[in-house]
Amino acid sequence: MRDAAPLMLIGILSDSHGRVEMTRRAVAALLDGGAEMLIHLGDFETEDVIDELVGTPARIVFGNCDDEVDLKRHARAMDITVDHPCGRIDAEGKSICFTHGHLGRHMTEALEAEVDYLLHGHTHRVRDERRGPTRILNPGALFRASRYTAMLLNPATDEVTVLEIPHDTAGP
């Protein structure tokens, strides 16, 4: 009897807003939780935040607080996949779309396409709801939130885990 292949876990984070240490803690928590790929949903604000993703399989989109031109150049130089303004991957036989904002055409198109998962940031609030066959997820934020959070998604089992990221008031 063969051992079953390990299931892919995807780490999701968003809205770092220049907070390097919080991003570092979130990345560590996601990797410690078994994430094999990271998706950051934007609002990096600085290259230093993007640098926290270096060395991990990562995909990113930019947010409304990001200088897309400079950050895109930096991310690509660091070998990070830029999918801006909207990305799509298939994992464990499931379709996953991701963007920064919670309104607009990318959200509408993904819902109309009936993707399995639609990921977004921007609101700084954890979200987990279904619209038809699509599960909409927002991992929360790493700045300006009552709790600083990230998410683990197992597309094969449809399991989502919200991770609370410890923080202090020390700043970036």
JSON list of C-alpha atoms in Angstrom, two decimals:
[
{"chain": "A", "resi": 1, "resn": "MET", "atom": "CA", "xyz": [0.00, 0.00, 0.00]},
{"chain": "A", "resi": 2, "resn": "ARG", "atom": "CA", "xyz": [1.36, 3.43, -0.98]},
{"chain": "A", "resi": 3, "resn": "ASP", "atom": "CA", "xyz": [1.39, 6.33, 1.42]},
{"chain": "A", "resi": 4, "resn": "ALA", "atom": "CA", "xyz": [-0.96, 9.10, 0.39]},
{"chain": "A", "resi": 5, "resn": "ALA", "atom": "CA", "xyz": [0.71, 12.19, -0.99]},
{"chain": "A", "resi": 6, "resn": "PRO", "atom": "CA", "xyz": [0.89, 15.01, 1.54]},
{"chain": "A", "resi": 7, "resn": "LEU", "atom": "CA", "xyz": [-1.79, 17.65, 1.14]},
{"chain": "A", "resi": 8, "resn": "MET", "atom": "CA", "xyz": [-0.77, 21.14, 0.07]},
{"chain": "A", "resi": 9, "resn": "LEU", "atom": "CA", "xyz": [-1.28, 23.89, 2.61]},
{"chain": "A", "resi": 10, "resn": "ILE", "atom": "CA", "xyz": [-1.39, 27.49, 1.44]},
{"chain": "A", "resi": 11, "resn": "GLY", "atom": "CA", "xyz": [-0.48, 30.34, 3.78]},
{"chain": "A", "resi": 12, "resn": "ILE", "atom": "CA", "xyz": [-2.42, 33.56, 3.23]},
{"chain": "A", "resi": 13, "resn": "LEU", "atom": "CA", "xyz": [-1.51, 36.98, 4.60]},
{"chain": "A", "resi": 14, "resn": "SER", "atom": "CA", "xyz": [-2.37, 40.58, 3.81]},
{"chain": "A", "resi": 15, "resn": "ASP", "atom": "CA", "xyz": [-2.13, 44.21, 4.76]},
{"chain": "A", "resi": 16, "resn": "SER", "atom": "CA", "xyz": [1.35, 44.36, 6.28]},
{"chain": "A", "resi": 17, "resn": "HIS", "atom": "CA", "xyz": [1.56, 48.14, 5.82]},
{"chain": "A", "resi": 18, "resn": "GLY", "atom": "CA", "xyz": [5.32, 48.33, 6.29]},
{"chain": "A", "resi": 19, "resn": "ARG", "atom": "CA", "xyz": [5.35, 46.19, 9.43]},
{"chain": "A", "resi": 20, "resn": "VAL", "atom": "CA", "xyz": [8.39, 44.02, 8.79]},
{"chain": "A", "resi": 21, "resn": "GLU", "atom": "CA", "xyz": [8.44, 42.28, 12.18]},
{"chain": "A", "resi": 22, "resn": "MET", "atom": "CA", "xyz": [4.74, 41.39, 12.01]},
{"chain": "A", "resi": 23, "resn": "THR", "atom": "CA", "xyz": [5.22, 40.03, 8.50]},
{"chain": "A", "resi": 24, "resn": "ARG", "atom": "CA", "xyz": [8.23, 38.01, 9.68]},
{"chain": "A", "resi": 25, "resn": "ARG", "atom": "CA", "xyz": [6.15, 36.54, 12.53]},
{"chain": "A", "resi": 26, "resn": "ALA", "atom": "CA", "xyz": [3.25, 35.73, 10.20]},
{"chain": "A", "resi": 27, "resn": "VAL", "atom": "CA", "xyz": [5.50, 34.05, 7.63]},
{"chain": "A", "resi": 28, "resn": "ALA", "atom": "CA", "xyz": [7.15, 32.00, 10.40]},
{"chain": "A", "resi": 29, "resn": "ALA", "atom": "CA", "xyz": [3.76, 30.96, 11.83]},
{"chain": "A", "resi": 30, "resn": "LEU", "atom": "CA", "xyz": [2.48, 29.94, 8.39]},
{"chain": "A", "resi": 31, "resn": "LEU", "atom": "CA", "xyz": [5.61, 27.95, 7.55]},
{"chain": "A", "resi": 32, "resn": "ASP", "atom": "CA", "xyz": [5.61, 26.34, 11.01]},
{"chain": "A", "resi": 33, "resn": "GLY", "atom": "CA", "xyz": [1.97, 25.41, 10.35]},
{"chain": "A", "resi": 34, "resn": "GLY", "atom": "CA", "xyz": [3.03, 23.55, 7.22]},
{"chain": "A", "resi": 35, "resn": "ALA", "atom": "CA", "xyz": [2.41, 26.09, 4.45]},
{"chain": "A", "resi": 36, "resn": "GLU", "atom": "CA", "xyz": [4.12, 25.10, 1.21]},
{"chain": "A", "resi": 37, "resn": "MET", "atom": "CA", "xyz": [3.18, 28.28, -0.62]},
{"chain": "A", "resi": 38, "resn": "LEU", "atom": "CA", "xyz": [2.44, 31.82, 0.54]},
{"chain": "A", "resi": 39, "resn": "ILE", "atom": "CA", "xyz": [0.00, 34.25, -1.03]},
{"chain": "A", "resi": 40, "resn": "HIS", "atom": "CA", "xyz": [0.25, 37.88, 0.10]},
{"chain": "A", "resi": 41, "resn": "LEU", "atom": "CA", "xyz": [-2.79, 39.95, -0.82]},
{"chain": "A", "resi": 42, "resn": "GLY", "atom": "CA", "xyz": [-1.14, 43.36, -0.88]},
{"chain": "A", "resi": 43, "resn": "ASP", "atom": "CA", "xyz": [-0.51, 46.57, 1.02]},
{"chain": "A", "resi": 44, "resn": "PHE", "atom": "CA", "xyz": [3.18, 45.87, 1.57]},
{"chain": "A", "resi": 45, "resn": "GLU", "atom": "CA", "xyz": [4.20, 49.54, 1.41]},
{"chain": "A", "resi": 46, "resn": "THR", "atom": "CA", "xyz": [7.94, 48.73, 1.59]},
{"chain": "A", "resi": 47, "resn": "GLU", "atom": "CA", "xyz": [10.48, 46.51, -0.10]},
{"chain": "A", "resi": 48, "resn": "ASP", "atom": "CA", "xyz": [11.54, 45.25, 3.33]},
{"chain": "A", "resi": 49, "resn": "VAL", "atom": "CA", "xyz": [8.15, 43.59, 3.77]},
{"chain": "A", "resi": 50, "resn": "ILE", "atom": "CA", "xyz": [8.48, 41.86, 0.40]},
{"chain": "A", "resi": 51, "resn": "ASP", "atom": "CA", "xyz": [11.95, 40.67, 1.47]},
{"chain": "A", "resi": 52, "resn": "GLU", "atom": "CA", "xyz": [10.30, 38.60, 4.23]},
{"chain": "A", "resi": 53, "resn": "LEU", "atom": "CA", "xyz": [8.86, 36.35, 1.50]},
{"chain": "A", "resi": 54, "resn": "VAL", "atom": "CA", "xyz": [12.23, 35.63, -0.14]},
{"chain": "A", "resi": 55, "resn": "GLY", "atom": "CA", "xyz": [13.16, 31.96, -0.10]},
{"chain": "A", "resi": 56, "resn": "THR", "atom": "CA", "xyz": [9.56, 30.73, 0.06]},
{"chain": "A", "resi": 57, "resn": "PRO", "atom": "CA", "xyz": [7.31, 29.87, -2.86]},
{"chain": "A", "resi": 58, "resn": "ALA", "atom": "CA", "xyz": [5.28, 33.08, -2.86]},
{"chain": "A", "resi": 59, "resn": "ARG", "atom": "CA", "xyz": [2.77, 34.84, -5.07]},
{"chain": "A", "resi": 60, "resn": "ILE", "atom": "CA", "xyz": [1.65, 38.41, -4.55]},
{"chain": "A", "resi": 61, "resn": "VAL", "atom": "CA", "xyz": [-0.74, 41.11, -5.65]},
{"chain": "A", "resi": 62, "resn": "PHE", "atom": "CA", "xyz": [-0.49, 44.77, -4.72]},
{"chain": "A", "resi": 63, "resn": "GLY", "atom": "CA", "xyz": [-2.88, 46.88, -2.68]},
{"chain": "A", "resi": 64, "resn": "ASN", "atom": "CA", "xyz": [-4.10, 50.44, -2.81]},
{"chain": "A", "resi": 65, "resn": "CYS", "atom": "CA", "xyz": [-1.23, 51.61, -0.56]},
{"chain": "A", "resi": 66, "resn": "ASP", "atom": "CA", "xyz": [1.52, 50.12, -2.74]},
{"chain": "A", "resi": 67, "resn": "ASP", "atom": "CA", "xyz": [3.74, 51.76, -5.33]},
{"chain": "A", "resi": 68, "resn": "GLU", "atom": "CA", "xyz": [3.14, 49.06, -7.91]},
{"chain": "A", "resi": 69, "resn": "VAL", "atom": "CA", "xyz": [5.99, 49.96, -10.29]},
{"chain": "A", "resi": 70, "resn": "ASP", "atom": "CA", "xyz": [8.81, 49.99, -7.73]},
{"chain": "A", "resi": 71, "resn": "LEU", "atom": "CA", "xyz": [7.52, 47.07, -5.66]},
{"chain": "A", "resi": 72, "resn": "LYS", "atom": "CA", "xyz": [6.91, 44.93, -8.75]},
{"chain": "A", "resi": 73, "resn": "ARG", "atom": "CA", "xyz": [10.47, 45.53, -9.93]},
{"chain": "A", "resi": 74, "resn": "HIS", "atom": "CA", "xyz": [11.82, 44.64, -6.48]},
{"chain": "A", "resi": 75, "resn": "ALA", "atom": "CA", "xyz": [9.65, 41.52, -6.07]},
{"chain": "A", "resi": 76, "resn": "ARG", "atom": "CA", "xyz": [10.65, 40.17, -9.46]},
{"chain": "A", "resi": 77, "resn": "ALA", "atom": "CA", "xyz": [14.32, 40.82, -8.70]},
{"chain": "A", "resi": 78, "resn": "MET", "atom": "CA", "xyz": [13.81, 38.72, -5.54]},
{"chain": "A", "resi": 79, "resn": "ASP", "atom": "CA", "xyz": [12.24, 35.91, -7.64]},
{"chain": "A", "resi": 80, "resn": "ILE", "atom": "CA", "xyz": [8.76, 36.39, -6.20]},
{"chain": "A", "resi": 81, "resn": "THR", "atom": "CA", "xyz": [5.83, 35.80, -8.56]},
{"chain": "A", "resi": 82, "resn": "VAL", "atom": "CA", "xyz": [3.75, 38.93, -9.14]},
{"chain": "A", "resi": 83, "resn": "ASP", "atom": "CA", "xyz": [0.17, 38.23, -10.24]},
{"chain": "A", "resi": 84, "resn": "HIS", "atom": "CA", "xyz": [-1.15, 41.77, -9.92]},
{"chain": "A", "resi": 85, "resn": "PRO", "atom": "CA", "xyz": [-3.95, 42.78, -10.10]},
{"chain": "A", "resi": 86, "resn": "CYS", "atom": "CA", "xyz": [-5.45, 39.31, -9.84]},
{"chain": "A", "resi": 87, "resn": "GLY", "atom": "CA", "xyz": [-3.92, 35.86, -9.65]},
{"chain": "A", "resi": 88, "resn": "ARG", "atom": "CA", "xyz": [-5.24, 32.38, -10.23]},
{"chain": "A", "resi": 89, "resn": "ILE", "atom": "CA", "xyz": [-3.75, 29.04, -9.31]},
{"chain": "A", "resi": 90, "resn": "ASP", "atom": "CA", "xyz": [-4.99, 25.48, -9.13]},
{"chain": "A", "resi": 91, "resn": "ALA", "atom": "CA", "xyz": [-4.11, 23.46, -6.06]},
{"chain": "A", "resi": 92, "resn": "GLU", "atom": "CA", "xyz": [-5.35, 20.02, -5.06]},
{"chain": "A", "resi": 93, "resn": "GLY", "atom": "CA", "xyz": [-7.82, 20.18, -7.97]},
{"chain": "A", "resi": 94, "resn": "LYS", "atom": "CA", "xyz": [-9.36, 23.44, -6.73]},
{"chain": "A", "resi": 95, "resn": "SER", "atom": "CA", "xyz": [-9.32, 26.85, -8.42]},
{"chain": "A", "resi": 96, "resn": "ILE", "atom": "CA", "xyz": [-8.09, 29.75, -6.30]},
{"chain": "A", "resi": 97, "resn": "CYS", "atom": "CA", "xyz": [-8.33, 33.41, -7.35]},
{"chain": "A", "resi": 98, "resn": "PHE", "atom": "CA", "xyz": [-6.76, 36.21, -5.34]},
{"chain": "A", "resi": 99, "resn": "THR", "atom": "CA", "xyz": [-6.79, 39.99, -5.42]},
{"chain": "A", "resi": 100, "resn": "HIS", "atom": "CA", "xyz": [-6.44, 42.84, -2.95]},
{"chain": "A", "resi": 101, "resn": "GLY", "atom": "CA", "xyz": [-9.78, 44.62, -2.93]},
{"chain": "A", "resi": 102, "resn": "HIS", "atom": "CA", "xyz": [-13.12, 43.27, -1.85]},
{"chain": "A", "resi": 103, "resn": "LEU", "atom": "CA", "xyz": [-15.15, 45.07, -4.52]},
{"chain": "A", "resi": 104, "resn": "GLY", "atom": "CA", "xyz": [-14.84, 45.46, -8.25]},
{"chain": "A", "resi": 105, "resn": "ARG", "atom": "CA", "xyz": [-14.52, 43.50, -11.40]},
{"chain": "A", "resi": 106, "resn": "HIS", "atom": "CA", "xyz": [-11.95, 40.91, -10.23]},
{"chain": "A", "resi": 107, "resn": "MET", "atom": "CA", "xyz": [-14.24, 39.79, -7.42]},
{"chain": "A", "resi": 108, "resn": "THR", "atom": "CA", "xyz": [-17.25, 39.77, -9.75]},
{"chain": "A", "resi": 109, "resn": "GLU", "atom": "CA", "xyz": [-15.44, 37.82, -12.47]},
{"chain": "A", "resi": 110, "resn": "ALA", "atom": "CA", "xyz": [-14.19, 35.21, -10.00]},
{"chain": "A", "resi": 111, "resn": "LEU", "atom": "CA", "xyz": [-17.67, 34.74, -8.54]},
{"chain": "A", "resi": 112, "resn": "GLU", "atom": "CA", "xyz": [-19.18, 34.46, -12.03]},
{"chain": "A", "resi": 113, "resn": "ALA", "atom": "CA", "xyz": [-16.53, 31.87, -12.93]},
{"chain": "A", "resi": 114, "resn": "GLU", "atom": "CA", "xyz": [-17.54, 29.95, -9.79]},
{"chain": "A", "resi": 115, "resn": "VAL", "atom": "CA", "xyz": [-13.98, 29.43, -8.60]},
{"chain": "A", "resi": 116, "resn": "ASP", "atom": "CA", "xyz": [-13.59, 27.27, -5.53]},
{"chain": "A", "resi": 117, "resn": "TYR", "atom": "CA", "xyz": [-11.81, 29.96, -3.48]},
{"chain": "A", "resi": 118, "resn": "LEU", "atom": "CA", "xyz": [-11.66, 33.73, -3.76]},
{"chain": "A", "resi": 119, "resn": "LEU", "atom": "CA", "xyz": [-9.06, 35.43, -1.54]},
{"chain": "A", "resi": 120, "resn": "HIS", "atom": "CA", "xyz": [-8.92, 39.15, -0.82]},
{"chain": "A", "resi": 121, "resn": "GLY", "atom": "CA", "xyz": [-7.46, 41.60, 1.67]},
{"chain": "A", "resi": 122, "resn": "HIS", "atom": "CA", "xyz": [-8.06, 45.34, 2.13]},
{"chain": "A", "resi": 123, "resn": "THR", "atom": "CA", "xyz": [-10.75, 45.36, 4.84]},
{"chain": "A", "resi": 124, "resn": "HIS", "atom": "CA", "xyz": [-8.43, 44.29, 7.70]},
{"chain": "A", "resi": 125, "resn": "ARG", "atom": "CA", "xyz": [-11.17, 41.86, 8.82]},
{"chain": "A", "resi": 126, "resn": "VAL", "atom": "CA", "xyz": [-11.15, 38.08, 8.79]},
{"chain": "A", "resi": 127, "resn": "ARG", "atom": "CA", "xyz": [-13.76, 36.76, 6.40]},
{"chain": "A", "resi": 128, "resn": "ASP", "atom": "CA", "xyz": [-14.93, 33.23, 5.69]},
{"chain": "A", "resi": 129, "resn": "GLU", "atom": "CA", "xyz": [-18.20, 32.92, 3.82]},
{"chain": "A", "resi": 130, "resn": "ARG", "atom": "CA", "xyz": [-19.71, 31.12, 0.88]},
{"chain": "A", "resi": 131, "resn": "ARG", "atom": "CA", "xyz": [-21.41, 32.61, -2.15]},
{"chain": "A", "resi": 132, "resn": "GLY", "atom": "CA", "xyz": [-22.78, 29.78, -4.21]},
{"chain": "A", "resi": 133, "resn": "PRO", "atom": "CA", "xyz": [-19.94, 27.32, -4.80]},
{"chain": "A", "resi": 134, "resn": "THR", "atom": "CA", "xyz": [-17.25, 29.90, -3.96]},
{"chain": "A", "resi": 135, "resn": "ARG", "atom": "CA", "xyz": [-15.67, 30.22, -0.53]},
{"chain": "A", "resi": 136, "resn": "ILE", "atom": "CA", "xyz": [-14.54, 33.82, 0.06]},
{"chain": "A", "resi": 137, "resn": "LEU", "atom": "CA", "xyz": [-11.61, 34.25, 2.45]},
{"chain": "A", "resi": 138, "resn": "ASN", "atom": "CA", "xyz": [-9.82, 37.25, 3.93]},
{"chain": "A", "resi": 139, "resn": "PRO", "atom": "CA", "xyz": [-6.94, 36.47, 6.31]},
{"chain": "A", "resi": 140, "resn": "GLY", "atom": "CA", "xyz": [-7.33, 39.75, 8.19]},
{"chain": "A", "resi": 141, "resn": "ALA", "atom": "CA", "xyz": [-4.39, 42.12, 8.61]},
{"chain": "A", "resi": 142, "resn": "LEU", "atom": "CA", "xyz": [-1.00, 42.57, 10.25]},
{"chain": "A", "resi": 143, "resn": "PHE", "atom": "CA", "xyz": [-1.66, 46.24, 11.06]},
{"chain": "A", "resi": 144, "resn": "ARG", "atom": "CA", "xyz": [-4.63, 48.35, 12.17]},
{"chain": "A", "resi": 145, "resn": "ALA", "atom": "CA", "xyz": [-6.72, 45.41, 13.34]},
{"chain": "A", "resi": 146, "resn": "SER", "atom": "CA", "xyz": [-8.04, 44.31, 16.71]},
{"chain": "A", "resi": 147, "resn": "ARG", "atom": "CA", "xyz": [-6.29, 40.96, 16.17]},
{"chain": "A", "resi": 148, "resn": "TYR", "atom": "CA", "xyz": [-3.37, 40.43, 13.82]},
{"chain": "A", "resi": 149, "resn": "THR", "atom": "CA", "xyz": [-4.08, 37.32, 11.77]},
{"chain": "A", "resi": 150, "resn": "ALA", "atom": "CA", "xyz": [-3.06, 35.11, 8.86]},
{"chain": "A", "resi": 151, "resn": "MET", "atom": "CA", "xyz": [-4.68, 31.99, 7.42]},
{"chain": "A", "resi": 152, "resn": "LEU", "atom": "CA", "xyz": [-3.84, 28.45, 6.41]},
{"chain": "A", "resi": 153, "resn": "LEU", "atom": "CA", "xyz": [-5.94, 26.88, 3.65]},
{"chain": "A", "resi": 154, "resn": "ASN", "atom": "CA", "xyz": [-6.04, 23.19, 2.83]},
{"chain": "A", "resi": 155, "resn": "PRO", "atom": "CA", "xyz": [-7.86, 23.08, -0.51]},
{"chain": "A", "resi": 156, "resn": "ALA", "atom": "CA", "xyz": [-8.08, 19.27, -0.52]},
{"chain": "A", "resi": 157, "resn": "THR", "atom": "CA", "xyz": [-10.07, 19.14, 2.72]},
{"chain": "A", "resi": 158, "resn": "ASP", "atom": "CA", "xyz": [-11.61, 22.66, 2.61]},
{"chain": "A", "resi": 159, "resn": "GLU", "atom": "CA", "xyz": [-10.13, 23.30, 6.06]},
{"chain": "A", "resi": 160, "resn": "VAL", "atom": "CA", "xyz": [-9.25, 26.89, 6.99]},
{"chain": "A", "resi": 161, "resn": "THR", "atom": "CA", "xyz": [-7.29, 27.82, 10.10]},
{"chain": "A", "resi": 162, "resn": "VAL", "atom": "CA", "xyz": [-7.00, 31.40, 11.31]},
{"chain": "A", "resi": 163, "resn": "LEU", "atom": "CA", "xyz": [-3.69, 32.03, 13.06]},
{"chain": "A", "resi": 164, "resn": "GLU", "atom": "CA", "xyz": [-3.42, 34.86, 15.55]},
{"chain": "A", "resi": 165, "resn": "ILE", "atom": "CA", "xyz": [-0.02, 36.51, 15.24]},
{"chain": "A", "resi": 166, "resn": "PRO", "atom": "CA", "xyz": [1.39, 37.81, 18.54]},
{"chain": "A", "resi": 167, "resn": "HIS", "atom": "CA", "xyz": [2.22, 41.50, 18.47]},
{"chain": "A", "resi": 168, "resn": "ASP", "atom": "CA", "xyz": [3.36, 44.33, 20.61]},
{"chain": "A", "resi": 169, "resn": "THR", "atom": "CA", "xyz": [3.36, 48.06, 20.05]},
{"chain": "A", "resi": 170, "resn": "ALA", "atom": "CA", "xyz": [7.00, 48.25, 19.00]},
{"chain": "A", "resi": 171, "resn": "GLY", "atom": "CA", "xyz": [6.27, 49.45, 15.45]},
{"chain": "A", "resi": 172, "resn": "PRO", "atom": "CA", "xyz": [7.91, 48.19, 12.23]}
]
